[in-house]
PDB file of C-alpha atoms and ligand atoms in Angstrom:
ATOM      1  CA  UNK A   1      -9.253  14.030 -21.321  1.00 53.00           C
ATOM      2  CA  UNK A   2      -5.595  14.103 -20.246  1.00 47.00           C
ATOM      3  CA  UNK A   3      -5.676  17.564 -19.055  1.00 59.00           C
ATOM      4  CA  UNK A   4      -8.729  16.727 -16.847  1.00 82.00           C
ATOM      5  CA  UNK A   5      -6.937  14.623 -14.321  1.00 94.00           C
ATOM      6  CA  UNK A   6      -6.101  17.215 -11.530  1.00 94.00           C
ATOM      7  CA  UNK A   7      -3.563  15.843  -8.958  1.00 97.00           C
ATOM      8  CA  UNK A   8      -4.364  16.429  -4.819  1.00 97.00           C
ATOM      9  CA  UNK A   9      -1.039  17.274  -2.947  1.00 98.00           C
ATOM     10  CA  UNK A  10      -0.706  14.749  -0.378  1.00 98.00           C
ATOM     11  CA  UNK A  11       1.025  13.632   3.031  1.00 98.00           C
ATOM     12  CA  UNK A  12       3.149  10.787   3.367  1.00 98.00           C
ATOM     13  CA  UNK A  13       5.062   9.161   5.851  1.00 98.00           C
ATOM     14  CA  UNK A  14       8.003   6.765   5.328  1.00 98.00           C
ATOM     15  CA  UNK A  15      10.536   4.346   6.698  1.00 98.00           C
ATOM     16  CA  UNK A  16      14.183   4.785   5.311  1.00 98.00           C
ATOM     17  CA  UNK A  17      15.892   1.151   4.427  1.00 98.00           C
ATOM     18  CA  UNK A  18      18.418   1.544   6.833  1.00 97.00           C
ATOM     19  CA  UNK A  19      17.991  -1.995   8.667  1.00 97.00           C
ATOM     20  CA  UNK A  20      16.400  -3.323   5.484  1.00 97.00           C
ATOM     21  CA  UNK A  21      16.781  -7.093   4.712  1.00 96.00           C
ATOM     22  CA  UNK A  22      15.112 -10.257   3.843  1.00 96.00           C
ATOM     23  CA  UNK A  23      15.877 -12.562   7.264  1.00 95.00           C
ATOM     24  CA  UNK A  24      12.531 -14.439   7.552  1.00 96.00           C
ATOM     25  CA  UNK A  25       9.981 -15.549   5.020  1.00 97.00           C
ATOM     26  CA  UNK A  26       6.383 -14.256   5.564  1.00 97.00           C
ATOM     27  CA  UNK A  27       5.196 -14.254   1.799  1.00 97.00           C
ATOM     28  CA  UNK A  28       5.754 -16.129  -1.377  1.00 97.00           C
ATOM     29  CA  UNK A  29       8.215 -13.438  -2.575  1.00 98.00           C
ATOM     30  CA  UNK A  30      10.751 -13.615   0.315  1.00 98.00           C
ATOM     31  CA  UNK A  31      13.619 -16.416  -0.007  1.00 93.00           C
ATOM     32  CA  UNK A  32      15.962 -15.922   2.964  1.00 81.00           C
ATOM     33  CA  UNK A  33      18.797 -16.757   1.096  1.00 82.00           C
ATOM     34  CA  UNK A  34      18.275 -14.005  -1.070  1.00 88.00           C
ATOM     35  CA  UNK A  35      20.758 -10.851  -0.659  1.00 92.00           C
ATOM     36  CA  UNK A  36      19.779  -7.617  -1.058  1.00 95.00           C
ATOM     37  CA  UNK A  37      22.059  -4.993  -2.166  1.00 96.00           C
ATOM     38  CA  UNK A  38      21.569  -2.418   0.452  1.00 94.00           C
ATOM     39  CA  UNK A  39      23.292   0.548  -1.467  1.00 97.00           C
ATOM     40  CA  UNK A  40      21.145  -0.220  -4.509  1.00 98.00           C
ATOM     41  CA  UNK A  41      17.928  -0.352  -1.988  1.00 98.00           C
ATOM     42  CA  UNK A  42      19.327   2.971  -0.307  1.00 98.00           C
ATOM     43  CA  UNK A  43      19.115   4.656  -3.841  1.00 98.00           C
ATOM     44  CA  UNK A  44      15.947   3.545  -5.179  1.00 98.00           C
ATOM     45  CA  UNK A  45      13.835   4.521  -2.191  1.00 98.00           C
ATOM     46  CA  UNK A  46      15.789   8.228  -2.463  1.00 98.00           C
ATOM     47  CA  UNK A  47      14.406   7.920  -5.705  1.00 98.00           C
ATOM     48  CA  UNK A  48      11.181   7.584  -5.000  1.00 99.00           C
ATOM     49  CA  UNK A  49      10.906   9.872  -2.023  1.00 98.00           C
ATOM     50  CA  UNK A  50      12.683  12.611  -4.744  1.00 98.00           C
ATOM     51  CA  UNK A  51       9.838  11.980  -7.051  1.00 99.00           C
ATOM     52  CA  UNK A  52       7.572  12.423  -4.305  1.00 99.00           C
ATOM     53  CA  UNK A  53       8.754  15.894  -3.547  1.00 98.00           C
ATOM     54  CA  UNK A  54       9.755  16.716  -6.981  1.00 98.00           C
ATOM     55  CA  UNK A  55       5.319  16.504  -7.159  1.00 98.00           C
ATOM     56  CA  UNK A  56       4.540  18.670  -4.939  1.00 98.00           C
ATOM     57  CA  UNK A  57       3.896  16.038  -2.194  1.00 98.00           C
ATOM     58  CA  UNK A  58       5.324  16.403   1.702  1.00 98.00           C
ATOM     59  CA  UNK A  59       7.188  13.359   3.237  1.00 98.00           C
ATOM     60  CA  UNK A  60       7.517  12.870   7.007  1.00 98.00           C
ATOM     61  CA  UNK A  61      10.409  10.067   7.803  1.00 98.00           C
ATOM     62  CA  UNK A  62       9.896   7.603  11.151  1.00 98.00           C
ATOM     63  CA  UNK A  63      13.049   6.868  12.252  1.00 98.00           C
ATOM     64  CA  UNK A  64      14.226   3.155  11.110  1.00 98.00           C
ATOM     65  CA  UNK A  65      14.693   0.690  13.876  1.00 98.00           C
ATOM     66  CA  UNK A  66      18.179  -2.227  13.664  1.00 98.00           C
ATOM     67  CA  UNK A  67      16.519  -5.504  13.855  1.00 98.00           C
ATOM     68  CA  UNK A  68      13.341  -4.629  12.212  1.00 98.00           C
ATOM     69  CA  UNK A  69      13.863  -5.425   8.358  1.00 97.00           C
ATOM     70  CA  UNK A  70      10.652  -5.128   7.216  1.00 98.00           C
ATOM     71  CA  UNK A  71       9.636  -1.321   9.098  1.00 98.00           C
ATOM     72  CA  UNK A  72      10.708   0.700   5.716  1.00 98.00           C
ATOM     73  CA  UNK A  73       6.494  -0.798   4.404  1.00 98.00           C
ATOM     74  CA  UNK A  74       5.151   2.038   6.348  1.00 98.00           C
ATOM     75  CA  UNK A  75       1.727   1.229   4.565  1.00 98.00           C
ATOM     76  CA  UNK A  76       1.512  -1.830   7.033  1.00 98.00           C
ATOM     77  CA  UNK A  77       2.008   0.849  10.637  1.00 98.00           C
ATOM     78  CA  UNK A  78      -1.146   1.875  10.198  1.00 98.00           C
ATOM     79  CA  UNK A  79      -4.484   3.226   7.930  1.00 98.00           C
ATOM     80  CA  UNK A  80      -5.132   7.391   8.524  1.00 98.00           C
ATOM     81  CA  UNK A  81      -8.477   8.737   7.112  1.00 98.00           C
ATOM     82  CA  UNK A  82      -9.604  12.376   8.158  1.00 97.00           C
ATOM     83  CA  UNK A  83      -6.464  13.068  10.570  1.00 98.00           C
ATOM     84  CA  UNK A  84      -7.627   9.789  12.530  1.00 98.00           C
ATOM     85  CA  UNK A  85      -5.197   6.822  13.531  1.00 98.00           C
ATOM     86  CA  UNK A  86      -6.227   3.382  13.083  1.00 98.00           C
ATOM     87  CA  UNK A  87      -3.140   1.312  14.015  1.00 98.00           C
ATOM     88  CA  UNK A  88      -2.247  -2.300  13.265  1.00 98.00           C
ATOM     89  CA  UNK A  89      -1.531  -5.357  14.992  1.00 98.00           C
ATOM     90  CA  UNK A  90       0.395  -7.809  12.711  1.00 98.00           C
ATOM     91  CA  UNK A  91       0.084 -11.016  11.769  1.00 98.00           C
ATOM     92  CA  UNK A  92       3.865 -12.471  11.674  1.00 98.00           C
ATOM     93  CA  UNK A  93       5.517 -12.256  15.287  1.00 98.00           C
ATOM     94  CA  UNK A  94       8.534 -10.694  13.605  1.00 98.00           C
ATOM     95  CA  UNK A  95       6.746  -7.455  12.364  1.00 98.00           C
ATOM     96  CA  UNK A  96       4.337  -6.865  15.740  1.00 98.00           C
ATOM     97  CA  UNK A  97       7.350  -4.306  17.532  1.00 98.00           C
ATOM     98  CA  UNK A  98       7.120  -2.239  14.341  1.00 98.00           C
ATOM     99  CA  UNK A  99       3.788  -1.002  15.657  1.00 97.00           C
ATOM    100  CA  UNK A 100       4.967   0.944  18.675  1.00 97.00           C
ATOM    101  CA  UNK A 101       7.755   2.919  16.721  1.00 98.00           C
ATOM    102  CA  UNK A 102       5.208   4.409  14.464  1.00 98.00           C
ATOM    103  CA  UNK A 103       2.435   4.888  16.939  1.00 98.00           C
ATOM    104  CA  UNK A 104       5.134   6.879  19.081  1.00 98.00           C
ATOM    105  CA  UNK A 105       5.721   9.153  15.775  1.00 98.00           C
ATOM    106  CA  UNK A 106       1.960   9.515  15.292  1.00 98.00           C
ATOM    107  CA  UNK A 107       1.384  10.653  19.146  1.00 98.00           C
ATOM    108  CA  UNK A 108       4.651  13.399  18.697  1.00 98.00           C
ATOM    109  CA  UNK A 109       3.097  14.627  15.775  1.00 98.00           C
ATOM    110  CA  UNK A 110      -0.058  15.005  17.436  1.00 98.00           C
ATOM    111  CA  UNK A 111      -2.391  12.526  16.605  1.00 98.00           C
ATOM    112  CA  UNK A 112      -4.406   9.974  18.692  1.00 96.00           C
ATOM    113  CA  UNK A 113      -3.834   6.459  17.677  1.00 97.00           C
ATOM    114  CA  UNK A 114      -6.509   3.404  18.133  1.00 98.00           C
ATOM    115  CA  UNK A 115      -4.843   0.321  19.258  1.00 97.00           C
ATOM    116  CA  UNK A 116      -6.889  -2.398  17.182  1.00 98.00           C
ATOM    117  CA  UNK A 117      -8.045  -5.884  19.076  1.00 97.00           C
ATOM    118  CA  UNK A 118      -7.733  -8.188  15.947  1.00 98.00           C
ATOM    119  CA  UNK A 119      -5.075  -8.712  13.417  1.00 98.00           C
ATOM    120  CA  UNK A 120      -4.796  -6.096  10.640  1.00 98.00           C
ATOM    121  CA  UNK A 121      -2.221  -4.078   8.831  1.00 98.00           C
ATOM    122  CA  UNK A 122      -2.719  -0.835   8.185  1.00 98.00           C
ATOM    123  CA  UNK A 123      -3.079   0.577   4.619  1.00 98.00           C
ATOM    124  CA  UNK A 124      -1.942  -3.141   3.005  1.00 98.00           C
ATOM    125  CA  UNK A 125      -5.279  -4.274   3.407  1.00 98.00           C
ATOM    126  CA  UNK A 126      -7.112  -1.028   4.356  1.00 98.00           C
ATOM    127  CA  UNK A 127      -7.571   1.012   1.145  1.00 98.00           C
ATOM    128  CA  UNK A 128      -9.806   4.627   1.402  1.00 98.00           C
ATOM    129  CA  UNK A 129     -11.578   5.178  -1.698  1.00 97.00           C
ATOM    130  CA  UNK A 130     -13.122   8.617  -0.658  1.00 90.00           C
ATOM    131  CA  UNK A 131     -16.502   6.704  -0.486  1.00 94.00           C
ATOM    132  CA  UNK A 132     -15.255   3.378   1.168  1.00 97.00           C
ATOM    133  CA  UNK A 133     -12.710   1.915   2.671  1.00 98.00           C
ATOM    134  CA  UNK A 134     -11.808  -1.462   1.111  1.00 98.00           C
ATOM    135  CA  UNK A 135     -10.384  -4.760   3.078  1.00 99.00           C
ATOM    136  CA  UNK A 136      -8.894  -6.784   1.852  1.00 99.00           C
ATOM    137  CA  UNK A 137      -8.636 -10.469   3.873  1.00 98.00           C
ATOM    138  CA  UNK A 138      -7.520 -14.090   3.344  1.00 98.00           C
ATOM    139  CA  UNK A 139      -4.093 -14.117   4.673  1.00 98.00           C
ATOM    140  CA  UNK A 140      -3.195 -10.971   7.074  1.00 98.00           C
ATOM    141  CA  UNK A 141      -6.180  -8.983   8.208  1.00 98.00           C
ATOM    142  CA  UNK A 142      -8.929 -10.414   9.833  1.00 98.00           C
ATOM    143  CA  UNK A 143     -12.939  -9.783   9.342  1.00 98.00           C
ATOM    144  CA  UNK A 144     -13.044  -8.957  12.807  1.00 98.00           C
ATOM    145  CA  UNK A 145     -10.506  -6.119  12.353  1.00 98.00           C
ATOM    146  CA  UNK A 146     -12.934  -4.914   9.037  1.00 98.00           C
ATOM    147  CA  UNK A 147     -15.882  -4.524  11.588  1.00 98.00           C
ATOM    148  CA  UNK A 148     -13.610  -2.824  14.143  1.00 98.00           C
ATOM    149  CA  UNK A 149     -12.446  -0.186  11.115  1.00 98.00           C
ATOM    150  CA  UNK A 150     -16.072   0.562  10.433  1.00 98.00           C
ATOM    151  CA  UNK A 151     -16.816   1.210  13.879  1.00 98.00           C
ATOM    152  CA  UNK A 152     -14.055   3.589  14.489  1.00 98.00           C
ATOM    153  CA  UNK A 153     -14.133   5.590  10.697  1.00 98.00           C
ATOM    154  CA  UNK A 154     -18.074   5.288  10.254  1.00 98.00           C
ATOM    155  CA  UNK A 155     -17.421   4.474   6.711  1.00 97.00           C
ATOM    156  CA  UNK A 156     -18.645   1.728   5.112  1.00 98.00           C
ATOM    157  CA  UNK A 157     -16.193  -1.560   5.073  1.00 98.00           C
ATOM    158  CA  UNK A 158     -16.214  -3.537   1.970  1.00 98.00           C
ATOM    159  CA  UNK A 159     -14.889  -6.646   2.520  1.00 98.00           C
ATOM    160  CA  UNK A 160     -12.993  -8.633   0.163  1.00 99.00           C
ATOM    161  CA  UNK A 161     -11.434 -12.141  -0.197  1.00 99.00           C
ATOM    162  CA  UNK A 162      -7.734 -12.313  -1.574  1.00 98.00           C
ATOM    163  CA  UNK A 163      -7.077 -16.038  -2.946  1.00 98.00           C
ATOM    164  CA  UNK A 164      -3.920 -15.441  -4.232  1.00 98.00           C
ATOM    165  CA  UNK A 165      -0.950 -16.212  -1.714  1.00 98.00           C
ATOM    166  CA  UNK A 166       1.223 -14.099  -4.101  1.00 98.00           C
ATOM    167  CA  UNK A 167      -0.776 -11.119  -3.593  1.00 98.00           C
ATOM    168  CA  UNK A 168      -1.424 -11.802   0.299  1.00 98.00           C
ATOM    169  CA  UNK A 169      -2.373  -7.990   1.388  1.00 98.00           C
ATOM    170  CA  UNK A 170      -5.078  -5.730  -0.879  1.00 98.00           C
ATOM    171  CA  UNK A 171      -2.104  -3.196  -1.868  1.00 98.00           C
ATOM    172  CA  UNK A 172      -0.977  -5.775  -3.672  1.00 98.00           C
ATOM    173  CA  UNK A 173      -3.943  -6.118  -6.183  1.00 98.00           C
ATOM    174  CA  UNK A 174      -5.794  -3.186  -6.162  1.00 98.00           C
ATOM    175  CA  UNK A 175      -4.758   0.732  -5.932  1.00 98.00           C
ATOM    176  CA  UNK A 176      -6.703   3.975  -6.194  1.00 98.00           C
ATOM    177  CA  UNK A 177      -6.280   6.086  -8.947  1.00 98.00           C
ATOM    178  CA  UNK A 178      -8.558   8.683  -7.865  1.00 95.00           C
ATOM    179  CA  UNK A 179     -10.094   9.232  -4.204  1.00 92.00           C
ATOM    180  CA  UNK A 180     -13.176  11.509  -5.377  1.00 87.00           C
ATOM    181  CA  UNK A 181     -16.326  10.732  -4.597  1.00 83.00           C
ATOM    182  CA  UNK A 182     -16.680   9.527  -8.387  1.00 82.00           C
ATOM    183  CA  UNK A 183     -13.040   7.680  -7.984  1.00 92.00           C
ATOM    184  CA  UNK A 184     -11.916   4.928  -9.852  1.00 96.00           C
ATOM    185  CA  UNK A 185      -9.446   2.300  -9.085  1.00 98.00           C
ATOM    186  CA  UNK A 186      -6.979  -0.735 -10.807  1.00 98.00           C
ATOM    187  CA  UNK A 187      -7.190  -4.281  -9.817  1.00 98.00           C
ATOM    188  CA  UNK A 188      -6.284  -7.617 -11.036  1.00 98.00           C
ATOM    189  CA  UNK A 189      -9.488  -9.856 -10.513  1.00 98.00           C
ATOM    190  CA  UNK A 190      -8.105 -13.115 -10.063  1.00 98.00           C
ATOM    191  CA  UNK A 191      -6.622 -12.130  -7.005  1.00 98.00           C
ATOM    192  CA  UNK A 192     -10.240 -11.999  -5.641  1.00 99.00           C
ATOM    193  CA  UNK A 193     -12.655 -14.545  -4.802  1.00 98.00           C
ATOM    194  CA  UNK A 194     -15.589 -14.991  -7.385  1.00 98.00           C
ATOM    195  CA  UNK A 195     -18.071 -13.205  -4.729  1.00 98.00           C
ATOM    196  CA  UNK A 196     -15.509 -10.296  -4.170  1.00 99.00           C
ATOM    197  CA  UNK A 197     -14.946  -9.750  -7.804  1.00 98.00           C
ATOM    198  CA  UNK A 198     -18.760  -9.410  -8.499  1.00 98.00           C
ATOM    199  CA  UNK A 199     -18.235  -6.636  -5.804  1.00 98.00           C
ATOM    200  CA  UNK A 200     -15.594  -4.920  -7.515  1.00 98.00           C
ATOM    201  CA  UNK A 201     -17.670  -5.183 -10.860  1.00 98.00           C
ATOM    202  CA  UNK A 202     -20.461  -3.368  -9.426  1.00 98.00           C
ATOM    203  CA  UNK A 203     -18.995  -0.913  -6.957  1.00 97.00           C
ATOM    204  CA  UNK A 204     -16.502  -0.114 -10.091  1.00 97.00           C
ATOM    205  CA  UNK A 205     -17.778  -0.808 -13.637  1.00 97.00           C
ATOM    206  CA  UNK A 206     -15.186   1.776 -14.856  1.00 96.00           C
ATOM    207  CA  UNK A 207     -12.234   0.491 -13.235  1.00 98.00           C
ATOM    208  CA  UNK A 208      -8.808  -0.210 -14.885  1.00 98.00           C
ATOM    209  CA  UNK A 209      -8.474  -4.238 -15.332  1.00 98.00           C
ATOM    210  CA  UNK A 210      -4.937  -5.478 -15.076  1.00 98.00           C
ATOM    211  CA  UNK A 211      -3.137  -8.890 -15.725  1.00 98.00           C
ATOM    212  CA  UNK A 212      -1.553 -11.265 -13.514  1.00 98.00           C
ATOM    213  CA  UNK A 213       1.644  -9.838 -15.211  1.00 98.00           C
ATOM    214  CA  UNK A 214       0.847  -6.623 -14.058  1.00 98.00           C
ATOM    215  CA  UNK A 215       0.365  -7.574 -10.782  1.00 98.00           C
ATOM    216  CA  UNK A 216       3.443  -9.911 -10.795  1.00 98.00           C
ATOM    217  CA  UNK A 217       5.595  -6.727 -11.559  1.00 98.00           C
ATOM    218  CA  UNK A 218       4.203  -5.013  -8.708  1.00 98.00           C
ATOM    219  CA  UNK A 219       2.607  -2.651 -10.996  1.00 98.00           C
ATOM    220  CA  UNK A 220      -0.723  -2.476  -8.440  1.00 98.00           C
ATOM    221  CA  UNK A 221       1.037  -1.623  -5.697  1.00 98.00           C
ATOM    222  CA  UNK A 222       1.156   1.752  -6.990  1.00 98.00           C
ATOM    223  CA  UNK A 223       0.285   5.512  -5.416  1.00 98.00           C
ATOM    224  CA  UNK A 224      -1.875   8.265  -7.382  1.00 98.00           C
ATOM    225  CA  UNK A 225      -2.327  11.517  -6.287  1.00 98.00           C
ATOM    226  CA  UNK A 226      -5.098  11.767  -9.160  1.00 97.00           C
ATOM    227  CA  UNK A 227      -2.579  12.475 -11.994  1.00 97.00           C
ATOM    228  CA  UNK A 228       0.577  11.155 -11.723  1.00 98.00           C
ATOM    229  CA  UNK A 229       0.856   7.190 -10.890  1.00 98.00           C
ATOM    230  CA  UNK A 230       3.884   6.317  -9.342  1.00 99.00           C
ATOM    231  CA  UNK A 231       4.527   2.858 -10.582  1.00 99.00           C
ATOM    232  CA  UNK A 232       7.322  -0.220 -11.168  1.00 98.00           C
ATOM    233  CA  UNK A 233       8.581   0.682 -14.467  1.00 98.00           C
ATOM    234  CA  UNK A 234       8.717  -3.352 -15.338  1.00 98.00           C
ATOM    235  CA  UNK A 235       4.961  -2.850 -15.087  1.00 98.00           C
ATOM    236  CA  UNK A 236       4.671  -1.095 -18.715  1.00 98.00           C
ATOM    237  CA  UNK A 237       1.930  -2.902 -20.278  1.00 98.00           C
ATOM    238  CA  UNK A 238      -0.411  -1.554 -16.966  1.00 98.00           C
ATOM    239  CA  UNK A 239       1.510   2.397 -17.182  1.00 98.00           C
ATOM    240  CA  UNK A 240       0.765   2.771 -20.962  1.00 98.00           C
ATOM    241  CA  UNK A 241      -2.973   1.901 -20.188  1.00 98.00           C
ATOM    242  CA  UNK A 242      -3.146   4.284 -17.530  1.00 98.00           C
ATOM    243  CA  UNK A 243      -1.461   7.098 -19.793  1.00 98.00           C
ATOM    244  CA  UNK A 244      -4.369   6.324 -22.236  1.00 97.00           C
ATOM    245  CA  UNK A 245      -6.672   7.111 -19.549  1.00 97.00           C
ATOM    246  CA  UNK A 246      -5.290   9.815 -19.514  1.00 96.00           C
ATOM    247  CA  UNK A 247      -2.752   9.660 -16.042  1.00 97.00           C
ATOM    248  CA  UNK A 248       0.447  10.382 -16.336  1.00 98.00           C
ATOM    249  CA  UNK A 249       3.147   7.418 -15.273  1.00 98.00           C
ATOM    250  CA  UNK A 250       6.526   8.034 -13.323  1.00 98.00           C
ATOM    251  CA  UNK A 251       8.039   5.411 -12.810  1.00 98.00           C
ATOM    252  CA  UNK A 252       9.923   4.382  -9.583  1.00 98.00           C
ATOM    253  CA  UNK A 253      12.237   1.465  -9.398  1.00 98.00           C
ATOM    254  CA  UNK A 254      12.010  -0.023  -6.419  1.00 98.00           C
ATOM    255  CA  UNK A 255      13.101  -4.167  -7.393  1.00 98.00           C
ATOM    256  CA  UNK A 256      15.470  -4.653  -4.439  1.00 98.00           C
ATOM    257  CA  UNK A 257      12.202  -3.977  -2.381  1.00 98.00           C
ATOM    258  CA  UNK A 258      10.339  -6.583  -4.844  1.00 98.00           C
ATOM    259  CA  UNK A 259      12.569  -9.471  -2.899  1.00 98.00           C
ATOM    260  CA  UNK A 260      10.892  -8.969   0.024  1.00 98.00           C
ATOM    261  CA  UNK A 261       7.277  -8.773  -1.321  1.00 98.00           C
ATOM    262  CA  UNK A 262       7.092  -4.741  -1.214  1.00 98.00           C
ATOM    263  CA  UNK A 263       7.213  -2.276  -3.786  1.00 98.00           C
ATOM    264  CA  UNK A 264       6.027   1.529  -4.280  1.00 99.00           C
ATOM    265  CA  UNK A 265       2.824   1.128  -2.414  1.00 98.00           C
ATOM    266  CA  UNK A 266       4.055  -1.098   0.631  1.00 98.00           C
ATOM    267  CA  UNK A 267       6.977   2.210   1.080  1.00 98.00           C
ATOM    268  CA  UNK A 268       4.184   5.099   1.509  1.00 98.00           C
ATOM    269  CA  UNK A 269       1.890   5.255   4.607  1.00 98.00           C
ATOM    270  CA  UNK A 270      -0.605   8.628   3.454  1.00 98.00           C
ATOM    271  CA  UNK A 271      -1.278  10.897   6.479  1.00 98.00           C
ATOM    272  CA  UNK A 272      -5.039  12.187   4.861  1.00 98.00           C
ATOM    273  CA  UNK A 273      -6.271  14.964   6.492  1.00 94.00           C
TER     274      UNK A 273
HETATM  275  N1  LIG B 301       7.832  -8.428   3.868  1.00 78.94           N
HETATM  276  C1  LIG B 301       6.665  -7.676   4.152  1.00 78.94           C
HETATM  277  C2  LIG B 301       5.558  -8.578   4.638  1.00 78.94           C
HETATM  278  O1  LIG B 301       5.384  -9.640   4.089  1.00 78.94           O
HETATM  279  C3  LIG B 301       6.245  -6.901   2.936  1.00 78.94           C
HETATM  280  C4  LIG B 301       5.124  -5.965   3.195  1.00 78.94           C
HETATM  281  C5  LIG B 301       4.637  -5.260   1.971  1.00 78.94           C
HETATM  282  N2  LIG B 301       3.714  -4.262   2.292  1.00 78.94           N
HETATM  283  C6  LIG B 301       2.542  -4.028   1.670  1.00 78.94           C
HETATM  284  N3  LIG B 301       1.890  -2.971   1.972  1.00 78.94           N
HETATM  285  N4  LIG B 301       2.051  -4.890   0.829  1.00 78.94           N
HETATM  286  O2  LIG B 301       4.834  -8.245   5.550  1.00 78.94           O
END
């Protein structure tokens, strides 16, 4: 089975932690006391944007903004399915100028972008399956926003309650590991409200179960290009199950980035044409 898995090439887009701090608390994880070590931060995200390349996979930067700590979670700018833009409107004040920095990269590389009318951001709670696109909601995107992203993709929304104020946006508890039309994902159930789980379970009977552990060390905000899983290596318990089904882990450190809620995922917008 190992050999099976056969990795897709894919586009990303990222933020560089230039401006990157923790200066307001919007989630459980950020304390505003806490410091970050910016050099540290600087090198882990080269890291992970080497490991990127060092895949096979292409990386477009947006140019980092002062005053806007939180820009380098490109995931958040904006969900991109079939080469079209679905922006995002956030739900904390401090984040909502990120918005037009990335929507000005998206229109000078070409590509239209939808302005949404309700409260949602981006690929944290907008996650293309190949088949779907899960939503999650509960504490940043809004149902409305779910029925807008149906309406403008013409692919089926499933909606799903997040209870959890620890894992407040989808990216948090759930990742793809393969966007096929037979794809499978991980997710940690108890982030999910009873109805939303029985979802999961029948959309996914095969999918990867993780702990609240795994969850707690990021490990589900994770990106697979359908091999390799880049993933927090404090998330081993979750990586050695996914090598048994046969993926192949590399892992990425990203902890200053943990501080402020964010890890692997959170850093990686995916352009998918
Ligand atoms: N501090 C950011 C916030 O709370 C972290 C965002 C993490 N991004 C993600 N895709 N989960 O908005």
């Amino acid at each position: 089975m190992p050999d099976s898995r056969v990795p897709r090439p894919r586009r990303f887009l990222v933020c560089e932690p230039r401006h990157f701090a923790v200066q307001y608390a919007i989630n459980p994880w950020m304390q505003p006391d806490s410091q970050i070590d910016v050099d540290l931060a600087q090198d882990q995200w080269q890291a992970l944007i080497r490991a990127y390349r060092a895949h096979g996979h292409a990386v477009d930067t947006v140019e980092p903004v002062a005053g806007l700590p939180d820009m380098v979670f490109a995931a958040n700018s904006a969900v991109v399915v079939g080469g079209r833009v679905f922006g995002s409107l956030f739900h904390a004040a401090e984040r909502r100028p990120e918005s037009t920095h990335y929507d000005t990269w998206f229109k000078a590389a070409g590509f239209d972008v939808h302005r949404p009318e309700a409260v949602c951001e981006g690929e944290g709670d907008l996650v293309p399956t190949g088949r779907y696109v899960l939503a999650g909601t509960g504490f940043r995107t809004t149902r409305e926003a779910h029925r807008e992203v149906q309406e403008f993709f013409g692919v089926p929304v499933i909606s799903l309650t997040l209870v959890d104020p620890y894992f407040y946006h989808l990216d948090t508890a759930l990742f793809v590991l393969d966007d096929g039309p037979e794809g499978n994902i991980v997710y940690y159930p108890e982030a999910f409200s009873p109805g939303s789980r029985e979802v999961l379970a029948r959309l996914y009977p095969d999918a990867v179960l993780a702990t609240r552990e795994d969850a707690m060390t990021f490990g589900l905000n994770s990106v697979s290009d359908g091999r390799h899983v880049f993933i927090a290596p404090q998330a081993e318990r979750l990586a050695s199950c996914l090598a048994d089904h046969g993926y192949t882990p590399v892992p990425v450190d990203l902890s200053e980035f943990h501080k402020a809620g964010g890890g692997i995922k959170c850093c990686t917008q995916e352009i998918r044409s």
